[in-house]
Amino acid sequence: MTNFEISGDISVPGDKSLTHRALMLAATAHGESVLSGLLSGADCRSTASVLRSLGCAIPEIPTHGGEIRVRSEGIQRWSAPREILDCGNSGTTSRLMMGLLAARPFCSTITGDDSLRSRPMRRITEPLTAMGARVRELQAPDRLPIELCGGTLSAFSHRSPKASAQIKSAVLLAGVSARVAVSVWEPIQSRDHTERMLRALGVTVDAAPSDGGWLVSLDSPPEILPSFEMRVPGDPSSAAFFVALAVAASGGELVIRNVGLNPTRTGFIDTVRRMGGAVTVRDERMAGGEPVGDLVVSPGTLQGIEVGAGDVPSMIDELPLLAVLATRAEGETVVRGAEELRAKESDRISAVVNNLRALGAQAEELPDGFVVTGTDAPLRGHVRTFHDHRIAMAFAVLGALPGNDVDVEDPEIVDVSFPGFWNLLASLSGQAHSPDES
Ligand code: S3P
């Protein structure tokens, strides 16, 4: 393999999870909220457009993190939508919005694209139905499109079989919308952005280990949530692609500025360190209730590792990238306890394993994960993305490493979470192809 020196000082677009929540809570609160650093990717545009269909005045999301002001008279003033609420590719939009809509006194029909319509929804509709919402599956069991009729909800304690921030947040937001107390137990703590943001708005939310898992309890919230200011940091899941590129390089250093470092999201960074990559944090600070810092990343000799169920939630979206990086490590990388990957934008276990094999790497599917064996051989061929943004970007990083030649089908799908991805990759690797993008 020829040498590849990494060098750069970059930033990545705003955090997707925080952008969804910032828009939803600004539309729920009373007054004028000032939001900046938002992600303008397609998933967040879906949230903005669904909120507009409910009568909320959401300005267009600026493309480079500029400020918007969201004026709202509170969730009580949301109105019945005239059109179907199309959540596009965005699981977070559909699931968190169902939580907020569960206590609104009108019916909505919620749908999405082919990928979202193939993803499970009873994990959300069952607890919401138990609280008092009425749900009709319009085409297939457990799938969108769904008609959701909101109403008066009762206080509820949910025991979630999965560590999922979308399940947890849907129930917490239903509690906020209905002004009732709720609690959610999950087997392992999932990302806690909703809890942090609600606390910042004066809602009492307790969280603590319980019964071998993690229990979050929300007290009946006040009638009026105050408007707020929030500067959304860079998305650690987007930064991860460039962390991987830099640790797999043969020399140099990459700085990635203003990355969200919430400990429920940093599993990939910890894992890369365990593999032998050097990632340090500079200027760690708090912004918008979240830890933020600048990452300094340099290459290392990577070793294969094992990832188990306890590590999975904090790096759930980065596991396809880990599979790809594992081809550049010595020995085997084994991931288990990650069966949730099969219910993402695509079946990410089968997508990564089949694509790695198509490129000439050794990879094996497990029911709940995968095994990937490292190699020095060049990896070449065509990658099927299944319209999944993270599959496209993970394999694009692999293709940017010297000696490899990867043709990623459907490159524009990266706009779901990372507008500008191809240009940034091309600027750092000097060899990635760059389809038209702004
Ligand atoms: C998200 C939660 C995760 C993650 C998704 C975003 C969120 O999904 O995969 O990309 O913003 O709450 P699950 O809660 O289903 O694990």
CSV table of C-alpha atoms and ligand atoms in Angstrom, one decimal:
chain,number,residue,atom,x,y,z
A,1,MET,CA,0.0,0.0,0.0
A,2,THR,CA,1.3,3.5,-0.8
A,3,ASN,CA,1.6,6.1,1.9
A,4,PHE,CA,-1.3,8.3,2.8
A,5,GLU,CA,-0.5,11.2,5.0
A,6,ILE,CA,-3.6,12.9,6.6
A,7,SER,CA,-3.5,16.6,7.2
A,8,GLY,CA,-6.4,18.9,7.9
A,9,ASP,CA,-8.5,21.1,10.2
A,10,ILE,CA,-12.1,20.4,9.6
A,11,SER,CA,-15.6,20.6,11.1
A,12,VAL,CA,-18.6,18.5,10.4
A,13,PRO,CA,-22.3,19.5,10.2
A,14,GLY,CA,-24.6,19.7,13.2
A,15,ASP,CA,-25.7,16.8,15.2
A,16,LYS,CA,-28.8,15.0,13.7
A,17,SER,CA,-30.3,13.8,17.0
A,18,LEU,CA,-30.0,17.3,18.6
A,19,THR,CA,-31.3,19.1,15.5
A,20,HIS,CA,-34.5,17.0,15.5
A,21,ARG,CA,-35.0,17.6,19.2
A,22,ALA,CA,-34.2,21.3,19.0
A,23,LEU,CA,-36.8,21.8,16.3
A,24,MET,CA,-39.5,19.7,18.1
A,25,LEU,CA,-38.9,21.4,21.5
A,26,ALA,CA,-38.8,24.9,20.0
A,27,ALA,CA,-42.2,24.1,18.4
A,28,THR,CA,-43.5,22.8,21.8
A,29,ALA,CA,-42.2,25.7,23.9
A,30,HIS,CA,-43.8,29.2,24.2
A,31,GLY,CA,-41.9,32.2,22.7
A,32,GLU,CA,-39.0,32.7,20.4
A,33,SER,CA,-36.2,30.1,20.4
A,34,VAL,CA,-32.9,30.8,18.7
A,35,LEU,CA,-31.2,27.8,17.2
A,36,SER,CA,-27.9,27.6,15.3
A,37,GLY,CA,-25.6,24.9,14.1
A,38,LEU,CA,-28.6,22.8,13.0
A,39,LEU,CA,-28.1,20.0,10.5
A,40,SER,CA,-29.8,20.8,7.1
A,41,GLY,CA,-29.7,17.2,5.9
A,42,ALA,CA,-32.8,15.5,4.5
A,43,ASP,CA,-33.8,13.9,7.8
A,44,CYS,CA,-34.0,17.2,9.7
A,45,ARG,CA,-35.8,18.8,6.8
A,46,SER,CA,-38.4,16.1,7.2
A,47,THR,CA,-38.9,17.1,10.9
A,48,ALA,CA,-39.2,20.8,9.9
A,49,SER,CA,-41.7,20.0,7.2
A,50,VAL,CA,-43.8,17.7,9.5
A,51,LEU,CA,-43.9,20.5,12.1
A,52,ARG,CA,-45.0,23.0,9.5
A,53,SER,CA,-47.9,20.7,8.5
A,54,LEU,CA,-49.0,21.0,12.2
A,55,GLY,CA,-49.1,24.8,11.9
A,56,CYS,CA,-45.7,25.6,13.4
A,57,ALA,CA,-43.7,28.4,11.9
A,58,ILE,CA,-40.3,26.7,11.2
A,59,PRO,CA,-38.0,28.7,8.9
A,60,GLU,CA,-35.9,26.9,6.3
A,61,ILE,CA,-32.8,25.3,7.9
A,62,PRO,CA,-29.8,27.2,6.8
A,63,THR,CA,-27.2,25.1,5.0
A,64,HIS,CA,-24.1,26.2,6.9
A,65,GLY,CA,-25.2,26.3,10.5
A,66,GLY,CA,-26.6,29.8,10.5
A,67,GLU,CA,-29.2,30.9,13.1
A,68,ILE,CA,-32.9,30.5,12.8
A,69,ARG,CA,-35.7,31.9,15.1
A,70,VAL,CA,-38.6,29.6,15.9
A,71,ARG,CA,-41.7,31.5,17.2
A,72,SER,CA,-44.3,29.3,18.9
A,73,GLU,CA,-47.4,29.7,21.0
A,74,GLY,CA,-46.9,26.2,22.4
A,75,ILE,CA,-47.8,22.7,21.5
A,76,GLN,CA,-51.4,23.4,22.7
A,77,ARG,CA,-51.8,25.5,19.5
A,78,TRP,CA,-50.7,22.8,17.0
A,79,SER,CA,-53.5,22.1,14.5
A,80,ALA,CA,-54.7,19.0,12.8
A,81,PRO,CA,-52.6,18.4,9.6
A,82,ARG,CA,-54.4,18.7,6.2
A,83,GLU,CA,-51.8,16.4,4.6
A,84,ILE,CA,-50.2,13.1,5.4
A,85,LEU,CA,-47.1,13.6,7.6
A,86,ASP,CA,-44.3,12.3,5.4
A,87,CYS,CA,-41.2,11.6,7.5
A,88,GLY,CA,-39.1,10.6,4.5
A,89,ASN,CA,-36.2,8.3,5.6
A,90,SER,CA,-36.2,9.5,9.2
A,91,GLY,CA,-36.9,7.1,12.0
A,92,THR,CA,-36.3,9.8,14.6
A,93,THR,CA,-38.9,12.1,13.0
A,94,SER,CA,-41.6,9.5,12.9
A,95,ARG,CA,-41.0,8.0,16.3
A,96,LEU,CA,-40.5,11.2,18.3
A,97,MET,CA,-43.3,13.0,16.6
A,98,MET,CA,-45.7,10.1,17.4
A,99,GLY,CA,-44.8,10.7,21.1
A,100,LEU,CA,-45.6,14.4,20.8
A,101,LEU,CA,-48.8,13.8,18.8
A,102,ALA,CA,-50.1,11.1,21.2
A,103,ALA,CA,-51.7,13.8,23.4
A,104,ARG,CA,-52.9,16.2,20.7
A,105,PRO,CA,-56.7,16.2,20.2
A,106,PHE,CA,-56.7,15.3,16.5
A,107,CYS,CA,-55.7,12.5,14.2
A,108,SER,CA,-52.7,12.4,11.9
A,109,THR,CA,-51.5,10.0,9.3
A,110,ILE,CA,-47.8,9.3,9.5
A,111,THR,CA,-45.7,7.7,6.7
A,112,GLY,CA,-42.3,7.6,5.2
A,113,ASP,CA,-40.2,6.3,2.3
A,114,ASP,CA,-39.8,2.6,1.4
A,115,SER,CA,-37.0,2.1,4.0
A,116,LEU,CA,-39.0,3.8,6.8
A,117,ARG,CA,-42.1,1.9,5.9
A,118,SER,CA,-40.2,-1.4,6.4
A,119,ARG,CA,-39.1,-0.5,9.9
A,120,PRO,CA,-40.9,-1.6,13.1
A,121,MET,CA,-43.2,0.8,14.8
A,122,ARG,CA,-45.1,-1.2,17.5
A,123,ARG,CA,-42.1,-0.5,19.8
A,124,ILE,CA,-43.5,3.1,19.8
A,125,THR,CA,-47.2,2.6,19.2
A,126,GLU,CA,-47.6,-0.1,22.0
A,127,PRO,CA,-46.5,2.2,24.9
A,128,LEU,CA,-48.4,5.1,23.4
A,129,THR,CA,-51.6,3.0,23.1
A,130,ALA,CA,-51.2,1.9,26.7
A,131,MET,CA,-51.1,5.6,27.7
A,132,GLY,CA,-54.4,6.2,25.8
A,133,ALA,CA,-53.6,7.1,22.2
A,134,ARG,CA,-55.5,5.4,19.4
A,135,VAL,CA,-53.5,3.8,16.6
A,136,ARG,CA,-54.5,2.2,13.3
A,137,GLU,CA,-52.0,0.4,11.1
A,138,LEU,CA,-53.1,1.4,7.6
A,139,GLN,CA,-51.2,-1.2,5.5
A,140,ALA,CA,-49.2,-3.8,7.4
A,141,PRO,CA,-48.8,-4.9,11.0
A,142,ASP,CA,-46.0,-3.0,12.9
A,143,ARG,CA,-45.4,-0.6,9.9
A,144,LEU,CA,-46.1,2.9,8.7
A,145,PRO,CA,-48.4,4.3,7.4
A,146,ILE,CA,-50.2,4.7,10.7
A,147,GLU,CA,-53.1,6.8,11.7
A,148,LEU,CA,-52.5,8.2,15.2
A,149,CYS,CA,-55.4,9.9,17.1
A,150,GLY,CA,-54.2,11.7,20.2
A,151,GLY,CA,-56.2,12.4,23.4
A,152,THR,CA,-56.0,12.4,27.2
A,153,LEU,CA,-53.1,10.2,28.3
A,154,SER,CA,-52.4,8.6,31.6
A,155,ALA,CA,-49.2,8.5,33.6
A,156,PHE,CA,-47.2,5.4,32.5
A,157,SER,CA,-44.1,3.3,33.3
A,158,HIS,CA,-42.6,1.6,30.3
A,159,ARG,CA,-40.2,-1.3,30.4
A,160,SER,CA,-38.5,-1.2,27.1
A,161,PRO,CA,-36.9,-4.5,25.9
A,162,LYS,CA,-34.4,-2.5,23.9
A,163,ALA,CA,-31.8,0.2,24.6
A,164,SER,CA,-33.4,2.8,22.2
A,165,ALA,CA,-33.4,6.5,22.5
A,166,GLN,CA,-36.2,6.7,20.0
A,167,ILE,CA,-38.5,4.5,22.2
A,168,LYS,CA,-37.4,6.4,25.4
A,169,SER,CA,-37.8,9.8,23.8
A,170,ALA,CA,-41.3,9.0,22.3
A,171,VAL,CA,-42.6,8.1,25.8
A,172,LEU,CA,-40.9,11.1,27.5
A,173,LEU,CA,-42.3,13.4,24.8
A,174,ALA,CA,-45.7,11.9,25.2
A,175,GLY,CA,-45.4,12.7,28.9
A,176,VAL,CA,-44.5,16.3,28.0
A,177,SER,CA,-47.3,16.7,25.5
A,178,ALA,CA,-49.9,15.2,27.9
A,179,ARG,CA,-48.4,16.8,31.0
A,180,VAL,CA,-48.3,13.4,32.9
A,181,ALA,CA,-45.5,11.7,34.7
A,182,VAL,CA,-43.8,8.8,32.8
A,183,SER,CA,-40.8,6.5,33.3
A,184,VAL,CA,-38.9,4.4,30.9
A,185,TRP,CA,-36.6,1.5,31.9
A,186,GLU,CA,-34.1,0.3,29.3
A,187,PRO,CA,-31.6,-2.5,29.5
A,188,ILE,CA,-28.6,-0.3,28.7
A,189,GLN,CA,-28.5,3.5,28.7
A,190,SER,CA,-29.2,4.9,25.2
A,191,ARG,CA,-28.3,8.5,24.1
A,192,ASP,CA,-29.7,11.0,26.6
A,193,HIS,CA,-30.2,14.2,24.6
A,194,THR,CA,-33.9,14.4,25.3
A,195,GLU,CA,-33.4,14.2,29.0
A,196,ARG,CA,-30.7,16.9,29.0
A,197,MET,CA,-32.8,19.2,26.8
A,198,LEU,CA,-35.9,18.8,28.9
A,199,ARG,CA,-34.0,19.5,32.1
A,200,ALA,CA,-32.7,22.7,30.6
A,201,LEU,CA,-36.3,23.7,30.0
A,202,GLY,CA,-37.1,23.2,33.7
A,203,VAL,CA,-38.7,19.7,33.5
A,204,THR,CA,-37.7,17.4,36.3
A,205,VAL,CA,-36.1,14.3,34.7
A,206,ASP,CA,-34.2,11.8,36.9
A,207,ALA,CA,-32.0,9.1,35.5
A,208,ALA,CA,-30.2,6.3,37.4
A,209,PRO,CA,-29.1,2.7,37.2
A,210,SER,CA,-31.9,0.4,38.2
A,211,ASP,CA,-32.6,-3.4,38.1
A,212,GLY,CA,-29.5,-4.1,35.9
A,213,GLY,CA,-30.5,-1.4,33.4
A,214,TRP,CA,-31.3,2.3,33.4
A,215,LEU,CA,-34.4,4.1,34.6
A,216,VAL,CA,-35.5,7.6,33.4
A,217,SER,CA,-38.4,9.3,35.2
A,218,LEU,CA,-40.1,12.5,34.2
A,219,ASP,CA,-42.3,14.4,36.6
A,220,SER,CA,-45.5,15.9,35.3
A,221,PRO,CA,-44.1,18.9,33.3
A,222,PRO,CA,-45.3,22.5,33.7
A,223,GLU,CA,-47.9,23.8,31.3
A,224,ILE,CA,-45.6,26.2,29.6
A,225,LEU,CA,-42.1,25.2,28.5
A,226,PRO,CA,-39.9,28.3,28.0
A,227,SER,CA,-38.3,29.1,24.7
A,228,PHE,CA,-34.5,28.6,24.6
A,229,GLU,CA,-31.3,29.2,22.8
A,230,MET,CA,-29.2,26.3,21.5
A,231,ARG,CA,-26.1,26.0,19.5
A,232,VAL,CA,-25.9,22.5,18.1
A,233,PRO,CA,-22.4,21.0,18.0
A,234,GLY,CA,-21.0,18.9,15.2
A,235,ASP,CA,-22.3,15.3,15.0
A,236,PRO,CA,-20.0,12.7,16.5
A,237,SER,CA,-21.5,10.1,14.1
A,238,SER,CA,-20.4,12.3,11.1
A,239,ALA,CA,-17.0,13.0,12.7
A,240,ALA,CA,-16.5,9.3,13.0
A,241,PHE,CA,-16.0,8.8,9.3
A,242,PHE,CA,-13.0,11.2,9.4
A,243,VAL,CA,-11.7,9.7,12.6
A,244,ALA,CA,-11.6,6.4,10.8
A,245,LEU,CA,-10.0,7.9,7.7
A,246,ALA,CA,-7.3,9.5,9.9
A,247,VAL,CA,-6.5,6.5,12.1
A,248,ALA,CA,-6.1,4.3,8.9
A,249,ALA,CA,-3.7,6.8,7.3
A,250,SER,CA,0.0,6.1,7.4
A,251,GLY,CA,1.0,9.5,9.0
A,252,GLY,CA,-0.1,13.0,9.8
A,253,GLU,CA,-2.8,14.5,12.0
A,254,LEU,CA,-6.4,15.6,11.5
A,255,VAL,CA,-8.2,18.1,13.8
A,256,ILE,CA,-12.0,18.0,13.9
A,257,ARG,CA,-13.5,21.0,15.6
A,258,ASN,CA,-16.6,21.4,17.8
A,259,VAL,CA,-17.7,17.8,18.0
A,260,GLY,CA,-20.4,16.7,20.4
A,261,LEU,CA,-18.9,14.4,23.1
A,262,ASN,CA,-21.9,13.2,25.0
A,263,PRO,CA,-20.7,10.0,26.7
A,264,THR,CA,-23.7,8.1,25.4
A,265,ARG,CA,-22.4,8.8,21.8
A,266,THR,CA,-18.6,8.4,22.1
A,267,GLY,CA,-18.3,4.5,21.9
A,268,PHE,CA,-16.7,4.7,18.5
A,269,ILE,CA,-13.9,7.0,19.7
A,270,ASP,CA,-13.3,4.7,22.7
A,271,THR,CA,-13.2,1.7,20.4
A,272,VAL,CA,-10.8,3.2,18.0
A,273,ARG,CA,-8.5,4.0,20.9
A,274,ARG,CA,-8.7,0.4,22.1
A,275,MET,CA,-7.7,-0.7,18.5
A,276,GLY,CA,-4.6,1.5,18.6
A,277,GLY,CA,-5.7,4.8,17.0
A,278,ALA,CA,-4.7,8.0,18.7
A,279,VAL,CA,-7.7,10.3,19.4
A,280,THR,CA,-7.2,13.1,21.9
A,281,VAL,CA,-9.7,15.8,23.0
A,282,ARG,CA,-8.7,19.5,23.1
A,283,ASP,CA,-10.6,22.3,24.7
A,284,GLU,CA,-13.4,20.2,26.2
A,285,ARG,CA,-16.3,22.5,27.1
A,286,MET,CA,-20.1,22.5,27.6
A,287,ALA,CA,-22.4,24.0,24.9
A,288,GLY,CA,-26.2,23.7,24.9
A,289,GLY,CA,-26.1,21.3,27.8
A,290,GLU,CA,-23.8,18.9,26.0
A,291,PRO,CA,-20.0,18.3,26.3
A,292,VAL,CA,-18.2,19.4,23.2
A,293,GLY,CA,-14.5,19.4,22.2
A,294,ASP,CA,-12.0,19.4,19.3
A,295,LEU,CA,-10.7,16.0,18.3
A,296,VAL,CA,-7.0,15.5,17.3
A,297,VAL,CA,-6.7,12.2,15.5
A,298,SER,CA,-3.5,10.5,14.2
A,299,PRO,CA,-2.9,7.0,12.7
A,300,GLY,CA,-1.9,3.9,14.6
A,301,THR,CA,-1.3,0.2,14.0
A,302,LEU,CA,-4.8,-1.1,14.4
A,303,GLN,CA,-5.6,-4.4,16.1
A,304,GLY,CA,-8.9,-6.2,15.8
A,305,ILE,CA,-11.1,-6.1,18.9
A,306,GLU,CA,-14.3,-7.5,20.4
A,307,VAL,CA,-17.4,-5.3,20.9
A,308,GLY,CA,-20.2,-6.7,23.1
A,309,ALA,CA,-23.8,-5.7,23.9
A,310,GLY,CA,-22.8,-3.2,26.6
A,311,ASP,CA,-20.8,-1.1,24.1
A,312,VAL,CA,-23.4,-1.2,21.3
A,313,PRO,CA,-25.8,1.7,22.2
A,314,SER,CA,-23.1,4.3,22.4
A,315,MET,CA,-21.8,3.5,18.9
A,316,ILE,CA,-24.9,2.0,17.3
A,317,ASP,CA,-24.7,4.2,14.2
A,318,GLU,CA,-20.9,3.7,13.8
A,319,LEU,CA,-20.9,-0.1,13.7
A,320,PRO,CA,-20.9,-0.2,9.8
A,321,LEU,CA,-17.9,2.1,9.9
A,322,LEU,CA,-16.2,-0.2,12.5
A,323,ALA,CA,-16.7,-3.2,10.2
A,324,VAL,CA,-15.1,-1.3,7.4
A,325,LEU,CA,-12.2,-0.1,9.5
A,326,ALA,CA,-11.7,-3.7,10.8
A,327,THR,CA,-10.4,-4.6,7.3
A,328,ARG,CA,-7.4,-2.4,8.0
A,329,ALA,CA,-6.7,-3.9,11.5
A,330,GLU,CA,-4.6,-6.9,12.3
A,331,GLY,CA,-6.7,-10.0,13.2
A,332,GLU,CA,-10.4,-10.4,13.8
A,333,THR,CA,-12.9,-7.9,14.9
A,334,VAL,CA,-16.1,-9.4,16.4
A,335,VAL,CA,-19.3,-7.5,17.1
A,336,ARG,CA,-22.1,-9.1,19.1
A,337,GLY,CA,-25.3,-8.0,20.8
A,338,ALA,CA,-26.1,-5.6,17.9
A,339,GLU,CA,-29.2,-7.3,16.4
A,340,GLU,CA,-30.8,-3.8,16.3
A,341,LEU,CA,-28.6,-3.1,13.2
A,342,ARG,CA,-31.0,-5.2,11.2
A,343,ALA,CA,-33.8,-2.7,11.9
A,344,LYS,CA,-32.0,0.5,10.8
A,345,GLU,CA,-32.3,2.3,7.4
A,346,SER,CA,-31.2,-1.1,5.9
A,347,ASP,CA,-30.3,-4.4,7.4
A,348,ARG,CA,-26.8,-3.1,8.3
A,349,ILE,CA,-25.4,-6.5,9.3
A,350,SER,CA,-26.1,-8.1,5.9
A,351,ALA,CA,-25.3,-4.9,4.0
A,352,VAL,CA,-21.8,-4.5,5.5
A,353,VAL,CA,-20.9,-8.2,5.3
A,354,ASN,CA,-22.1,-8.7,1.7
A,355,ASN,CA,-20.4,-5.5,0.5
A,356,LEU,CA,-17.1,-6.3,2.3
A,357,ARG,CA,-17.2,-9.7,0.6
A,358,ALA,CA,-17.9,-8.2,-2.8
A,359,LEU,CA,-14.8,-6.1,-2.4
A,360,GLY,CA,-12.7,-9.1,-1.5
A,361,ALA,CA,-12.5,-8.9,2.3
A,362,GLN,CA,-13.3,-11.7,4.7
A,363,ALA,CA,-16.5,-11.1,6.6
A,364,GLU,CA,-19.1,-13.3,8.3
A,365,GLU,CA,-22.6,-12.5,9.5
A,366,LEU,CA,-23.7,-13.4,13.0
A,367,PRO,CA,-27.4,-13.3,14.0
A,368,ASP,CA,-26.5,-10.3,16.2
A,369,GLY,CA,-23.3,-8.9,14.6
A,370,PHE,CA,-20.4,-9.8,12.4
A,371,VAL,CA,-16.8,-11.0,12.2
A,372,VAL,CA,-14.4,-9.1,10.0
A,373,THR,CA,-10.8,-10.2,9.3
A,374,GLY,CA,-8.1,-7.6,8.5
A,375,THR,CA,-6.1,-7.8,5.3
A,376,ASP,CA,-3.4,-5.9,3.5
A,377,ALA,CA,-4.9,-6.7,0.1
A,378,PRO,CA,-6.4,-3.9,-1.9
A,379,LEU,CA,-10.2,-3.9,-1.8
A,380,ARG,CA,-12.0,-3.2,-5.0
A,381,GLY,CA,-15.5,-3.3,-6.4
A,382,HIS,CA,-19.0,-2.0,-6.4
A,383,VAL,CA,-21.0,-1.2,-3.2
A,384,ARG,CA,-24.7,-1.5,-2.9
A,385,THR,CA,-26.0,1.1,-0.4
A,386,PHE,CA,-29.7,-0.1,0.0
A,387,HIS,CA,-30.4,3.7,0.1
A,388,ASP,CA,-28.6,3.8,3.5
A,389,HIS,CA,-26.5,6.9,4.1
A,390,ARG,CA,-24.2,5.3,6.6
A,391,ILE,CA,-23.5,2.4,4.4
A,392,ALA,CA,-22.5,4.8,1.6
A,393,MET,CA,-20.2,6.9,3.8
A,394,ALA,CA,-18.5,3.9,5.5
A,395,PHE,CA,-17.6,2.4,2.2
A,396,ALA,CA,-16.6,5.7,0.8
A,397,VAL,CA,-14.0,6.0,3.5
A,398,LEU,CA,-12.7,2.6,2.7
A,399,GLY,CA,-12.5,3.6,-1.0
A,400,ALA,CA,-10.5,6.7,-0.1
A,401,LEU,CA,-7.7,4.6,1.4
A,402,PRO,CA,-4.7,4.1,-1.0
A,403,GLY,CA,-4.8,0.9,-3.1
A,404,ASN,CA,-8.6,0.5,-2.7
A,405,ASP,CA,-11.1,1.3,-5.4
A,406,VAL,CA,-14.7,1.4,-4.3
A,407,ASP,CA,-17.6,2.5,-6.5
A,408,VAL,CA,-20.5,3.6,-4.2
A,409,GLU,CA,-23.9,3.3,-5.8
A,410,ASP,CA,-26.4,6.1,-4.9
A,411,PRO,CA,-23.8,8.7,-3.6
A,412,GLU,CA,-26.4,11.4,-3.1
A,413,ILE,CA,-28.0,9.4,-0.3
A,414,VAL,CA,-25.4,11.0,2.1
A,415,ASP,CA,-27.5,14.1,2.1
A,416,VAL,CA,-29.8,12.4,4.7
A,417,SER,CA,-27.3,13.2,7.5
A,418,PHE,CA,-24.1,14.8,6.0
A,419,PRO,CA,-24.5,17.3,3.2
A,420,GLY,CA,-21.0,18.2,1.9
A,421,PHE,CA,-19.6,14.7,2.8
A,422,TRP,CA,-18.1,14.0,-0.6
A,423,ASN,CA,-16.3,17.3,-1.0
A,424,LEU,CA,-14.8,17.0,2.5
A,425,LEU,CA,-13.6,13.5,1.8
A,426,ALA,CA,-12.1,14.6,-1.5
A,427,SER,CA,-10.3,17.5,0.1
A,428,LEU,CA,-8.7,15.2,2.7
A,429,SER,CA,-7.9,12.1,0.6
A,430,GLY,CA,-7.1,13.9,-2.7
A,431,GLN,CA,-8.6,10.9,-4.5
A,432,ALA,CA,-12.2,10.3,-3.6
A,433,HIS,CA,-14.6,11.0,-6.4
A,434,SER,CA,-16.9,13.9,-5.8
A,435,PRO,CA,-20.5,13.8,-7.2
A,436,ASP,CA,-22.1,17.3,-7.5
A,437,GLU,CA,-23.0,18.7,-4.1
A,438,SER,CA,-22.9,22.1,-2.5
B,1,S3P,C1,-31.5,8.2,17.4
B,1,S3P,C2,-31.5,7.0,18.1
B,1,S3P,C3,-30.9,5.7,17.5
B,1,S3P,C4,-30.0,6.0,16.3
B,1,S3P,C5,-30.7,7.0,15.4
B,1,S3P,C6,-30.9,8.3,16.1
B,1,S3P,C7,-32.1,9.3,18.1
B,1,S3P,O1,-31.9,4.9,17.2
B,1,S3P,O2,-29.7,4.8,15.7
B,1,S3P,O3,-29.8,7.2,14.3
B,1,S3P,O4,-31.9,10.5,17.6
B,1,S3P,O5,-32.8,9.1,19.1
B,1,S3P,P1,-32.6,3.8,18.2
B,1,S3P,O6,-33.2,4.6,19.3
B,1,S3P,O7,-33.7,3.1,17.5
B,1,S3P,O8,-31.5,2.9,18.6
